[in-house]
mmCIF file of C-alpha atoms in Angstrom:
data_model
loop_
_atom_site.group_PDB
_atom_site.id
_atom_site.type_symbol
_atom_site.label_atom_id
_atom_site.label_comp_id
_atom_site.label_asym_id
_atom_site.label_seq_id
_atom_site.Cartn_x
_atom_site.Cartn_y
_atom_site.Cartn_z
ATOM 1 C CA UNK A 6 12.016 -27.267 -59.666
ATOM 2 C CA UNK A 7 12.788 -29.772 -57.475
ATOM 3 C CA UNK A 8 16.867 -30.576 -57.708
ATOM 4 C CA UNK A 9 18.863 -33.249 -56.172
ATOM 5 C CA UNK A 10 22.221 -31.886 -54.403
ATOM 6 C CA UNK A 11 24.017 -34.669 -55.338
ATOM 7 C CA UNK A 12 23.090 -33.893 -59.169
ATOM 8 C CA UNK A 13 24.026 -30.324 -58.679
ATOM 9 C CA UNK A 14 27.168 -30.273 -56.772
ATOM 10 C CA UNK A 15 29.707 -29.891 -59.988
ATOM 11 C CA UNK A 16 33.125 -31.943 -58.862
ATOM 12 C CA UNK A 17 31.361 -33.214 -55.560
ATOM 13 C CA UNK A 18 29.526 -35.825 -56.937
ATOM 14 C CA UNK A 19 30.985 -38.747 -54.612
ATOM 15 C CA UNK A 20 28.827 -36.304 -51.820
ATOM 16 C CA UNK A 21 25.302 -37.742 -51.458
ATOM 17 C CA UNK A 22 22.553 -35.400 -50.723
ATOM 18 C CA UNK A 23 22.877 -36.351 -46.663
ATOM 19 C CA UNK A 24 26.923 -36.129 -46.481
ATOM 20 C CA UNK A 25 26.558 -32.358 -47.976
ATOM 21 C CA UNK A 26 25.129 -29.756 -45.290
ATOM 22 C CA UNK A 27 25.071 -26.181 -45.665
ATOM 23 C CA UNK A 28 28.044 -25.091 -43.686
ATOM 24 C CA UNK A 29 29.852 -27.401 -46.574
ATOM 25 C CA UNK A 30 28.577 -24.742 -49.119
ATOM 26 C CA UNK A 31 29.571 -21.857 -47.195
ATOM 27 C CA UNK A 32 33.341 -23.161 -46.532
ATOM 28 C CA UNK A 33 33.092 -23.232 -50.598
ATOM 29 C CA UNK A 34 32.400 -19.479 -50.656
ATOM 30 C CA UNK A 35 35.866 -17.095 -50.898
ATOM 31 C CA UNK A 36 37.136 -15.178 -47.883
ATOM 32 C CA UNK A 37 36.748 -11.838 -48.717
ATOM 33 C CA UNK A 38 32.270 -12.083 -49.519
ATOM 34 C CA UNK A 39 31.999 -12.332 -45.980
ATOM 35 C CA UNK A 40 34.702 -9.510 -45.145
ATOM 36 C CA UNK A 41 32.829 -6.007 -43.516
ATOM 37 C CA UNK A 42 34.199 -3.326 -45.250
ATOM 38 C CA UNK A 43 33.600 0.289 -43.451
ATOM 39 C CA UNK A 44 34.001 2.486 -46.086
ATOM 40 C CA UNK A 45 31.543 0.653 -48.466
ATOM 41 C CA UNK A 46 28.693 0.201 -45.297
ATOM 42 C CA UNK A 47 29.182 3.522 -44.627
ATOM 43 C CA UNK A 48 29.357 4.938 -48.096
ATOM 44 C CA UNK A 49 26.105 2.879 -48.315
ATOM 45 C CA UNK A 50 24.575 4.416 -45.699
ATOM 46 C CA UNK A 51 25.448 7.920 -46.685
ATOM 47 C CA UNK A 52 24.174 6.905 -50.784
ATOM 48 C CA UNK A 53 20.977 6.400 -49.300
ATOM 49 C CA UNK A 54 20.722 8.944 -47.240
ATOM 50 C CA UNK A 55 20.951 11.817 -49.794
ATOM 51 C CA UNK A 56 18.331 9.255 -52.324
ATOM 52 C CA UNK A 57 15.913 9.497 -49.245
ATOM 53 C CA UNK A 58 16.632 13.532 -49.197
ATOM 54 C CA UNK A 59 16.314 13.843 -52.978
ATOM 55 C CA UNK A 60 13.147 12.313 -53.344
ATOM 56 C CA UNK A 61 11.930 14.356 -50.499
ATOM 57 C CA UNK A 62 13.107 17.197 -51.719
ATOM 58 C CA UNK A 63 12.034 16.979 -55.382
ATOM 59 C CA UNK A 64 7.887 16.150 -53.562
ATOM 60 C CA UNK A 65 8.597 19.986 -52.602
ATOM 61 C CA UNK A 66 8.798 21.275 -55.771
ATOM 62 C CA UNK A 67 7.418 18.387 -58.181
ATOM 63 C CA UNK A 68 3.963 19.510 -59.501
ATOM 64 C CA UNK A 69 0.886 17.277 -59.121
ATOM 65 C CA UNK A 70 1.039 15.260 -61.815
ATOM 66 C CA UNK A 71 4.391 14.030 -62.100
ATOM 67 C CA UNK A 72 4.211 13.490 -58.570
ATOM 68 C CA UNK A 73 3.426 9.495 -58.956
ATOM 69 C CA UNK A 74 6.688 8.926 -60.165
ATOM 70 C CA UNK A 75 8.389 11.271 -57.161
ATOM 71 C CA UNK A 76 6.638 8.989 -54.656
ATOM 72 C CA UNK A 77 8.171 5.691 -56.270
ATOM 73 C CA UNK A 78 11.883 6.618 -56.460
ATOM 74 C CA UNK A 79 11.242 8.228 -52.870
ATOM 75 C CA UNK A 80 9.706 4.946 -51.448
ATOM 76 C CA UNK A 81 11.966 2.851 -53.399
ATOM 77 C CA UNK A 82 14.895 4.532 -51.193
ATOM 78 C CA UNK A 83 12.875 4.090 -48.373
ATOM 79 C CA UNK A 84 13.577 0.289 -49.218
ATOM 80 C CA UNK A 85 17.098 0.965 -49.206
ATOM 81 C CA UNK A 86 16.201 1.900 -45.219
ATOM 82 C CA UNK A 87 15.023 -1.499 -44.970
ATOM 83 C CA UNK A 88 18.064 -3.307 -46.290
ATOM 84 C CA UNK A 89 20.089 -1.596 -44.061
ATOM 85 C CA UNK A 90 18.186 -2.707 -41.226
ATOM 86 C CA UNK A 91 18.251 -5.837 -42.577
ATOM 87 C CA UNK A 92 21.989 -6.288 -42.473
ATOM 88 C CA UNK A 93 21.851 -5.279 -39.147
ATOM 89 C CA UNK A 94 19.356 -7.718 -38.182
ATOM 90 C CA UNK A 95 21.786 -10.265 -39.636
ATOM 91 C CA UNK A 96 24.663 -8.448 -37.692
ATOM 92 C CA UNK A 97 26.283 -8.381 -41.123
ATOM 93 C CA UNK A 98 26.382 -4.429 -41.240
ATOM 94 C CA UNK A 99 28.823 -3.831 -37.941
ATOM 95 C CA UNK A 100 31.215 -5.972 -36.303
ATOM 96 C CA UNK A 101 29.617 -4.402 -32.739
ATOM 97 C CA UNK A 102 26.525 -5.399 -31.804
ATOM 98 C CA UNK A 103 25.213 -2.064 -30.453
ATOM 99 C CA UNK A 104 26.129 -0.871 -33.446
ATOM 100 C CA UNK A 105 23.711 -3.286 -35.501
ATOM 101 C CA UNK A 106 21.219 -2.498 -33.264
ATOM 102 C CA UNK A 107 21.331 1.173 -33.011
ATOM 103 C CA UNK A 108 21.849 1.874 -36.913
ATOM 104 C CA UNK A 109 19.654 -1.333 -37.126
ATOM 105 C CA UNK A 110 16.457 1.124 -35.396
ATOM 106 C CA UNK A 111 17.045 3.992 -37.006
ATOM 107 C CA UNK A 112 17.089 2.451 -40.401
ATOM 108 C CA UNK A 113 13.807 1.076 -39.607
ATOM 109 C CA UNK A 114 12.047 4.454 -37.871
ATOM 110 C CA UNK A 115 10.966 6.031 -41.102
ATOM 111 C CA UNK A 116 9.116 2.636 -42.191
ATOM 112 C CA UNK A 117 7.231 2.407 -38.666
ATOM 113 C CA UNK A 118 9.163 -0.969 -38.340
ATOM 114 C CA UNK A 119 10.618 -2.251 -34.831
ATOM 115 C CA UNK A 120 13.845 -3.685 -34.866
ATOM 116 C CA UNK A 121 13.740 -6.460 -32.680
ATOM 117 C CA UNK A 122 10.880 -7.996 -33.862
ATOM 118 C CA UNK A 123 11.107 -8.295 -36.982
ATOM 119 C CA UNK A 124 14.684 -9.454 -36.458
ATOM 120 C CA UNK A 125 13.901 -12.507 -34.413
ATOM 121 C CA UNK A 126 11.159 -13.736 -36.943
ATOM 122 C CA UNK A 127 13.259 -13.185 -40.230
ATOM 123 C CA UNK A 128 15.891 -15.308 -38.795
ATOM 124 C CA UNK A 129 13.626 -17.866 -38.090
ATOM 125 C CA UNK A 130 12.928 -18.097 -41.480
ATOM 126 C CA UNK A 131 16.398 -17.878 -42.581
ATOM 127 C CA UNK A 132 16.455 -21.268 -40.199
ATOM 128 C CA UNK A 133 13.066 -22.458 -41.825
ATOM 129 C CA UNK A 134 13.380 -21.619 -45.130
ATOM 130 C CA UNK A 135 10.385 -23.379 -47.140
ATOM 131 C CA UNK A 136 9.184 -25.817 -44.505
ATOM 132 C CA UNK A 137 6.217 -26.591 -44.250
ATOM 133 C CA UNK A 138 4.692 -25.566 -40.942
ATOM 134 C CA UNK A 139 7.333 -23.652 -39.660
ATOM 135 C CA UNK A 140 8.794 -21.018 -42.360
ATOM 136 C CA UNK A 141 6.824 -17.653 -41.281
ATOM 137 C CA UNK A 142 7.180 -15.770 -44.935
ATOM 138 C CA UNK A 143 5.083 -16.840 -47.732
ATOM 139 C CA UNK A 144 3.952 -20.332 -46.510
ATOM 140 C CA UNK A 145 0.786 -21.509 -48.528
ATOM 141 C CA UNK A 146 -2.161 -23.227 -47.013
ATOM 142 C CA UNK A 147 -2.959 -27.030 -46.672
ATOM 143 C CA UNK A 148 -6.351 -27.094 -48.572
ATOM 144 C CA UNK A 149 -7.705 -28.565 -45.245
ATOM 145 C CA UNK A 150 -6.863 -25.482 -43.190
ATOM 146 C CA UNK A 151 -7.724 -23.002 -45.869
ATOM 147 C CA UNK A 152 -11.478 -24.767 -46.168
ATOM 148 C CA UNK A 153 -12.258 -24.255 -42.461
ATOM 149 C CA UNK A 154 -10.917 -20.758 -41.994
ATOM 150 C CA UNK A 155 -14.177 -19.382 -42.436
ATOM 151 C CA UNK A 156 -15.227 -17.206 -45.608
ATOM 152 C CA UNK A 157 -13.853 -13.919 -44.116
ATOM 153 C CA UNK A 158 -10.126 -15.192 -43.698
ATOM 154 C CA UNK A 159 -10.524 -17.323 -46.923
ATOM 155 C CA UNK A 160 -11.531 -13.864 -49.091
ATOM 156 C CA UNK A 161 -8.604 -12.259 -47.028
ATOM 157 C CA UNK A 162 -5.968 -15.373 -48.305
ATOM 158 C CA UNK A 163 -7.338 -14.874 -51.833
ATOM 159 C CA UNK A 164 -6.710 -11.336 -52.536
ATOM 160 C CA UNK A 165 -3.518 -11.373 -50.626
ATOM 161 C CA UNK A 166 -2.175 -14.658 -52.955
ATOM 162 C CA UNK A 167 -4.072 -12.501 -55.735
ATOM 163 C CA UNK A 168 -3.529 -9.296 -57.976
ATOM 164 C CA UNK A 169 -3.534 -7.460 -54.524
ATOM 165 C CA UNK A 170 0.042 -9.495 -53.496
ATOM 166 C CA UNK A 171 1.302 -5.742 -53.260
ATOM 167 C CA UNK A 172 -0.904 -5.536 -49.645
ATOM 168 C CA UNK A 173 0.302 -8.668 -48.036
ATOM 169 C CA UNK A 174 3.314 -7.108 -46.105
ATOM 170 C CA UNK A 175 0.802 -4.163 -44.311
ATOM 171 C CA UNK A 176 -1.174 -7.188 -41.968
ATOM 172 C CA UNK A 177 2.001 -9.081 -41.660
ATOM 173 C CA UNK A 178 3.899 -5.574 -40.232
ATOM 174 C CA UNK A 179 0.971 -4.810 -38.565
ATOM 175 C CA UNK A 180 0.051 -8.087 -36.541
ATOM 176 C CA UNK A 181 3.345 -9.487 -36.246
ATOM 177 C CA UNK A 182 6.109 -7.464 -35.250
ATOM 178 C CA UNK A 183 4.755 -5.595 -32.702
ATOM 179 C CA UNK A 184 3.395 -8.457 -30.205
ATOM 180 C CA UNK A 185 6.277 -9.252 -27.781
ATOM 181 C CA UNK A 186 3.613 -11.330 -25.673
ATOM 182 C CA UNK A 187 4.663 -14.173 -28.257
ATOM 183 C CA UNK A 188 7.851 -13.634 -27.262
ATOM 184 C CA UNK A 189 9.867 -15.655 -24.249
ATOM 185 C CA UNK A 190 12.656 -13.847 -22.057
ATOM 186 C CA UNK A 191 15.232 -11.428 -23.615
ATOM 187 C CA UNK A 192 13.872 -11.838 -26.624
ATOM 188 C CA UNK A 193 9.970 -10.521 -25.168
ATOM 189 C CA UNK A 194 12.057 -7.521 -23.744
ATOM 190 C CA UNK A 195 13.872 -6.536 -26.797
ATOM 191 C CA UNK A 196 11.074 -6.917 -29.180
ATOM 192 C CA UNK A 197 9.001 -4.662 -26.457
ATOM 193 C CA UNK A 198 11.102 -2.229 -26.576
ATOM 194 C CA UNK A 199 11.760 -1.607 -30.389
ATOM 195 C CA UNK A 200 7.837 -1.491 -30.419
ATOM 196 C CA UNK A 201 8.360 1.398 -27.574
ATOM 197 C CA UNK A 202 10.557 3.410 -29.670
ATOM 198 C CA UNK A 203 8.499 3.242 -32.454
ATOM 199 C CA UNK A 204 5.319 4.073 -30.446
ATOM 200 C CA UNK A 205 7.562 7.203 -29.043
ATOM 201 C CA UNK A 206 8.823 7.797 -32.444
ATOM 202 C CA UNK A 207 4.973 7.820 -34.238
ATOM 203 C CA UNK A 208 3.689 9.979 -31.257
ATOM 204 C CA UNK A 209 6.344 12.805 -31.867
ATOM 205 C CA UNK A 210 6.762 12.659 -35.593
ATOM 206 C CA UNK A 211 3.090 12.457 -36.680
ATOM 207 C CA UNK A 212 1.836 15.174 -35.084
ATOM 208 C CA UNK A 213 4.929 17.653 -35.799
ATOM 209 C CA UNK A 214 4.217 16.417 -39.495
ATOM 210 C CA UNK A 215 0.708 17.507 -39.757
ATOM 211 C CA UNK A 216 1.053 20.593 -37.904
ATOM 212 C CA UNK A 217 3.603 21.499 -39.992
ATOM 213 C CA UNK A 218 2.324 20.626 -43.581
ATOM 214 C CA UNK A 219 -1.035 19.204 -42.420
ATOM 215 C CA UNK A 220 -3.161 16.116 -43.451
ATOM 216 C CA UNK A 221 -1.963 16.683 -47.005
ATOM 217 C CA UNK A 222 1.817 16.587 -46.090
ATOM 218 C CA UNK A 223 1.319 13.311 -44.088
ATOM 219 C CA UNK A 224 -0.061 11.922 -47.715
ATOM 220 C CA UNK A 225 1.851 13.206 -49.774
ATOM 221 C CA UNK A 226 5.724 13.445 -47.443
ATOM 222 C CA UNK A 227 5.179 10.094 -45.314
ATOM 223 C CA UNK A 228 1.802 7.760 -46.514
ATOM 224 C CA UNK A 229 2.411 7.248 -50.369
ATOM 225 C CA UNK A 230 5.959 6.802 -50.170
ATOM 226 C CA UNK A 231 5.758 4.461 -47.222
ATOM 227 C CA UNK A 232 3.146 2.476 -49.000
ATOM 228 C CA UNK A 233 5.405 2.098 -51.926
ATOM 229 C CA UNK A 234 7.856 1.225 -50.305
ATOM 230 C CA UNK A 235 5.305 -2.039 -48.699
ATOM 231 C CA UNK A 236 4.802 -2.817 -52.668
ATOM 232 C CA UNK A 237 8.073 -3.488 -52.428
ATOM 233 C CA UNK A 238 8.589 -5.477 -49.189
ATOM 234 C CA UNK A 239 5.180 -7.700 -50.368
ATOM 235 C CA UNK A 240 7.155 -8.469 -53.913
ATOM 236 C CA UNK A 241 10.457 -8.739 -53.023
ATOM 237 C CA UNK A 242 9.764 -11.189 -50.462
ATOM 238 C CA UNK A 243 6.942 -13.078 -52.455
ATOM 239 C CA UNK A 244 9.526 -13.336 -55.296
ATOM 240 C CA UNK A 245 12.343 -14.197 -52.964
ATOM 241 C CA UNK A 246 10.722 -18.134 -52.435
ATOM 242 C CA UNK A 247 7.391 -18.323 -54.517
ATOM 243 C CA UNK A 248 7.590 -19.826 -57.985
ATOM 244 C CA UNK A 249 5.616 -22.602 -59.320
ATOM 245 C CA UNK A 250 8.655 -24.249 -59.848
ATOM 246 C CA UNK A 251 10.154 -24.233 -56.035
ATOM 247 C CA UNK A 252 8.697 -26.566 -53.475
ATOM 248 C CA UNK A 253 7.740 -25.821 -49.737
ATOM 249 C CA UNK A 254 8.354 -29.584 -48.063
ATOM 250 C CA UNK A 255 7.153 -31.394 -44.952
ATOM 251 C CA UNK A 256 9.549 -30.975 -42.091
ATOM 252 C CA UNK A 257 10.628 -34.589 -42.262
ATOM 253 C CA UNK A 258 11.598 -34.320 -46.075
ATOM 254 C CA UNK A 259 13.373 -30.767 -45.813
ATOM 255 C CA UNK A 260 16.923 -30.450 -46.568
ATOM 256 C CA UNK A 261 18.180 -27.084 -45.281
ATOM 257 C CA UNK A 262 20.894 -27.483 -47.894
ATOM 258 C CA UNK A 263 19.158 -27.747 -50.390
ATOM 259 C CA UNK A 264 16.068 -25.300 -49.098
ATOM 260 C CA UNK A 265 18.487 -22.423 -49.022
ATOM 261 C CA UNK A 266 20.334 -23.220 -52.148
ATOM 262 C CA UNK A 267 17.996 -24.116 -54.698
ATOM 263 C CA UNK A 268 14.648 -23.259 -52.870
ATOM 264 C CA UNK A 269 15.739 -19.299 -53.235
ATOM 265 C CA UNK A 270 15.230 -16.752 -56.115
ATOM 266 C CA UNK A 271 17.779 -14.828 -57.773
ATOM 267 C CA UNK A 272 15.944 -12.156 -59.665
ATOM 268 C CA UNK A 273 16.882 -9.328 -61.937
ATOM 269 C CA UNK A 274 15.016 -5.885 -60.728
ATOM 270 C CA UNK A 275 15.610 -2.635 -62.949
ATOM 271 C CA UNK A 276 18.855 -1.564 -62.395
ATOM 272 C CA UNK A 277 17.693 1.970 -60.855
ATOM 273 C CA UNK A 278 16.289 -0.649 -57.708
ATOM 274 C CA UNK A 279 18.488 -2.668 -57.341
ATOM 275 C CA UNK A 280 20.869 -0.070 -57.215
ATOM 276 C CA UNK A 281 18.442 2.036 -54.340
ATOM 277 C CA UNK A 282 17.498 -1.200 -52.555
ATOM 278 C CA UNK A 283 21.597 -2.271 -52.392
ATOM 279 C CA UNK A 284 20.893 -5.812 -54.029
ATOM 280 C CA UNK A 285 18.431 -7.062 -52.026
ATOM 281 C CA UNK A 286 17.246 -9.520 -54.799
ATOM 282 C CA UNK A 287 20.646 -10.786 -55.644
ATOM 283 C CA UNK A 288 19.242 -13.537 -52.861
ATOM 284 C CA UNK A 289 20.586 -17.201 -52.990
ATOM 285 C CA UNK A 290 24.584 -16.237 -51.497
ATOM 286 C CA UNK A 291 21.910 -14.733 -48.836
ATOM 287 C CA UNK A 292 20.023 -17.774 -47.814
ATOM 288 C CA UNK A 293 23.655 -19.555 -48.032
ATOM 289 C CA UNK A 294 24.896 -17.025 -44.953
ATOM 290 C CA UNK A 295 23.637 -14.233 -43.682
ATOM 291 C CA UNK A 296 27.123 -12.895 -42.605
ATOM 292 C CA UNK A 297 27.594 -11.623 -46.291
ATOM 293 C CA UNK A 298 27.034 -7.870 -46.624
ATOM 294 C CA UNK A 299 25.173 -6.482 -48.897
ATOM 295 C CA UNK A 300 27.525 -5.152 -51.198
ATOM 296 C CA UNK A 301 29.618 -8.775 -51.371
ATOM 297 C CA UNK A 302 26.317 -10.463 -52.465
ATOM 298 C CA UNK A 303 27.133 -10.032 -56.390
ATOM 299 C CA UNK A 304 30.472 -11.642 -55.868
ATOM 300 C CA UNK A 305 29.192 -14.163 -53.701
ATOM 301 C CA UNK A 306 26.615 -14.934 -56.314
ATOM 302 C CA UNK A 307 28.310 -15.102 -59.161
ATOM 303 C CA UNK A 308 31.178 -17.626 -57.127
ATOM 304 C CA UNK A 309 27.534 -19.971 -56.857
ATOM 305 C CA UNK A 310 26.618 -19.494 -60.171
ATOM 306 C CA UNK A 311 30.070 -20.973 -61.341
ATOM 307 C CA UNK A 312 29.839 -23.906 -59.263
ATOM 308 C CA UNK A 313 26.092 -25.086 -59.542
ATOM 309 C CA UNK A 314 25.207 -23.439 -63.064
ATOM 310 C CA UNK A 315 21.878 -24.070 -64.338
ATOM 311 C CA UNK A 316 20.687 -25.899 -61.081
ATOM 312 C CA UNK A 317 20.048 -22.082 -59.275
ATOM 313 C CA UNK A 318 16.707 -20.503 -59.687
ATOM 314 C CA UNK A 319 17.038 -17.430 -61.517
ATOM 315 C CA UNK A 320 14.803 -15.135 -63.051
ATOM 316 C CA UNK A 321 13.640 -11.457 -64.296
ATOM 317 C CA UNK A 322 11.297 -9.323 -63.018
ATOM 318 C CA UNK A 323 7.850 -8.146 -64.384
ATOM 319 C CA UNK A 324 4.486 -8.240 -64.658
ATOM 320 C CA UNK A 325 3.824 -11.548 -66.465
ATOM 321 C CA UNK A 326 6.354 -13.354 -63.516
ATOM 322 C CA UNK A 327 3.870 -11.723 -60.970
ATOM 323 C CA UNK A 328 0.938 -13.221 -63.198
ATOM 324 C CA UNK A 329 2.111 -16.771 -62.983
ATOM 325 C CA UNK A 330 3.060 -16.049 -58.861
ATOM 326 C CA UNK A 331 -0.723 -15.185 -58.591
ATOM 327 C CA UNK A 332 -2.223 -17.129 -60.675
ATOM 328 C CA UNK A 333 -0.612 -20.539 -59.542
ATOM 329 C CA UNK A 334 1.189 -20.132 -56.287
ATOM 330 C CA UNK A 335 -2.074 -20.307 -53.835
ATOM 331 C CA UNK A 336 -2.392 -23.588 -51.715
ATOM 332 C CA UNK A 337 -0.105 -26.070 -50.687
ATOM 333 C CA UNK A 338 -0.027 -29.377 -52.717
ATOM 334 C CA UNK A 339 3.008 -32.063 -51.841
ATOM 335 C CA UNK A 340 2.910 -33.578 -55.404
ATOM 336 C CA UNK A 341 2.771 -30.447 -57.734
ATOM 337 C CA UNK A 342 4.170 -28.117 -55.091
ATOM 338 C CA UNK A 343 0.836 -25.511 -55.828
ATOM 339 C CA UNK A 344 -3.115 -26.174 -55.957
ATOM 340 C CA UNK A 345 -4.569 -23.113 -57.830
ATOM 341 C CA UNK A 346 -7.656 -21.518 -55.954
ATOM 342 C CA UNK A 347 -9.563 -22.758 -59.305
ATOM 343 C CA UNK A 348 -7.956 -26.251 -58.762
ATOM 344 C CA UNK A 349 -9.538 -25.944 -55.826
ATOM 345 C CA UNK A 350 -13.006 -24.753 -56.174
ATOM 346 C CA UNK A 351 -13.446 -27.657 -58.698
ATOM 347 C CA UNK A 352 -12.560 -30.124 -56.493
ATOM 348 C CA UNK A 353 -14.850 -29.017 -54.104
ATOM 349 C CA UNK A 354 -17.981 -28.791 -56.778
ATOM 350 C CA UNK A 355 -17.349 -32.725 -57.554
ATOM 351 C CA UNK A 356 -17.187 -33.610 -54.054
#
């Protein structure tokens, strides 16, 4: 869905799609969505908390075979973690930095995550939001690239733009985030030493956990859970900017206007996650600022919804949305936005 701001913008019309930057969309936005409100973050925090303990606890007592449903609420509220750490990251959860950055780690602990890392590189994608060549979350392939990345990183592309989406987020948290030798200055020093903590963190906890309820424990307490809650992280964000309808564009055609408005995803999740995961998905007021908490993004969205209607992206989740992610979304085409891996292969047959 490709949609021209100056079509969308309902009573700015006499605004051409240059004259209207994002910063004119946030001064649209009311007050009080961007307001911190202790009681609510902290309130948060404490929710998510006791989810976190509940699921824990009911693993203790749950027999084996309703454990699979255990492990999902319990790595769902992991993801809550995450979205804590997230506002921190944004410096939306505390008016103090240190505080950010302090609940900002320990959010992110459980979930192996460092801060800092991931921090720098998610707000470089908040600045490069579907550009081609520099966004860092989702971008597809040029066909050109893809063909000479050799058969082992092609197969790897393919299953990850495939049914197996669900993986993508482990080799992105695993190469990424903990490489501060990509990193210049301050930056290289914070990002190496959020990877320190969790490298202290993992050498403590691991061991106490297994010689405490052994290999099993680390399975069934810490691995399952965890890798639920990367299920999430993989959909969430593949969701968040990847529809056949929504464009990634050449750096000298992007509009970040128009990128963050209408090149974002609002989508409906089960009420039970997005209740556990603190709105995560309620996304578009997101791309529009950062500075709006969590629990303002509802209020914030439905103030966009009023004003540009129809023209936002929204959607619902489930497994036929995923199907049409998978099944389309795979390599980078300027005129139809996607080139389907079939697309592909029969091009290449009647070369």
């Amino acid at each position: 869905m490709t949609v021209s701001i100056t079509e969308s913008a309902h009573g700015n019309s006499n605004l051409t799609n240059e004259q209207l930057q994002l910063k004119d969309i946030v001064k649209t936005l009311p007050r009080e969505v961007f307001i911190k409100d202790k009681w609510k973050t902290w309130t948060m925090v404490a929710t998510n908390i006791f989810m976190v303990v509940l699921g824990y606890w009911g693993l203790t007592i749950t027999p084996w075979f309703l454990l699979p449903l255990v492990w999902v609420f319990t790595g769902t509220a992991l993801t809550g973690f995450f979205v804590i750490g997230h506002d921190c990251g944004h410096r939306s959860f505390a008016n103090r930095r240190w505080v950010n950055d302090l609940v900002g780690h320990l959010a992110f602990l459980p979930l192996i995550y460092p801060f800092h890392g991931w921090r720098i590189g998610h707000n470089y994608h908040h600045k490069h939001t579907n550009k081609m060549g520099e966004d860092n979350a989702w971008q597809p392939w040029y066909p050109e690239d893809y063909e000479v990345a050799g058969s082992f990183m092609q197969s790897v592309y393919r299953v990850m733009r495939g049914r197996l989406w669900w993986l993508a987020s482990l080799p992105h948290w695993a190469l990424v985030h903990f490489d501060w030798r990509k990193f210049e200055g301050k930056d290289r020093e914070d990002v190496k030493f959020s990877a320190l903590v969790v490298f202290g963190f993992s050498a403590i906890a691991f061991p106490l956990l297994i010689a405490t309820v052994g290999l099993w424990g680390l399975v069934k307490f810490w691995l399952v859970p965890w890798l639920v809650y990367h299920f999430w992280m993989s959909t969430f964000t593949i969701v968040h900017h990847t529809v056949p309808e929504i464009p990634f564009t050449p750096a000298e055609e992007w509009n970040e206007a128009e990128a963050q408005l209408f090149g974002t995803v609002h989508c409906d999740y089960p009420r039970w996650v997005e209740f556990l995961c603190h709105d995560i998905n309620v996304h578009i007021p997101h791309h529009v600022s950062t500075g709006i908490p969590s629990y303002n993004l509802r209020q914030a969205h439905q103030f966009l919804k009023d004003k540009w209607g129809d023209k936002l992206y929204q959607t619902k989740f489930s497994w036929s949305l995923m199907k049409e992610i998978t099944d389309k979304c795979h390599l980078y085409d300027k005129t139809k936005f996607y080139l389907t891996f079939k697309e592909y292969d029969a091009q290449k047959i009647s070369q």
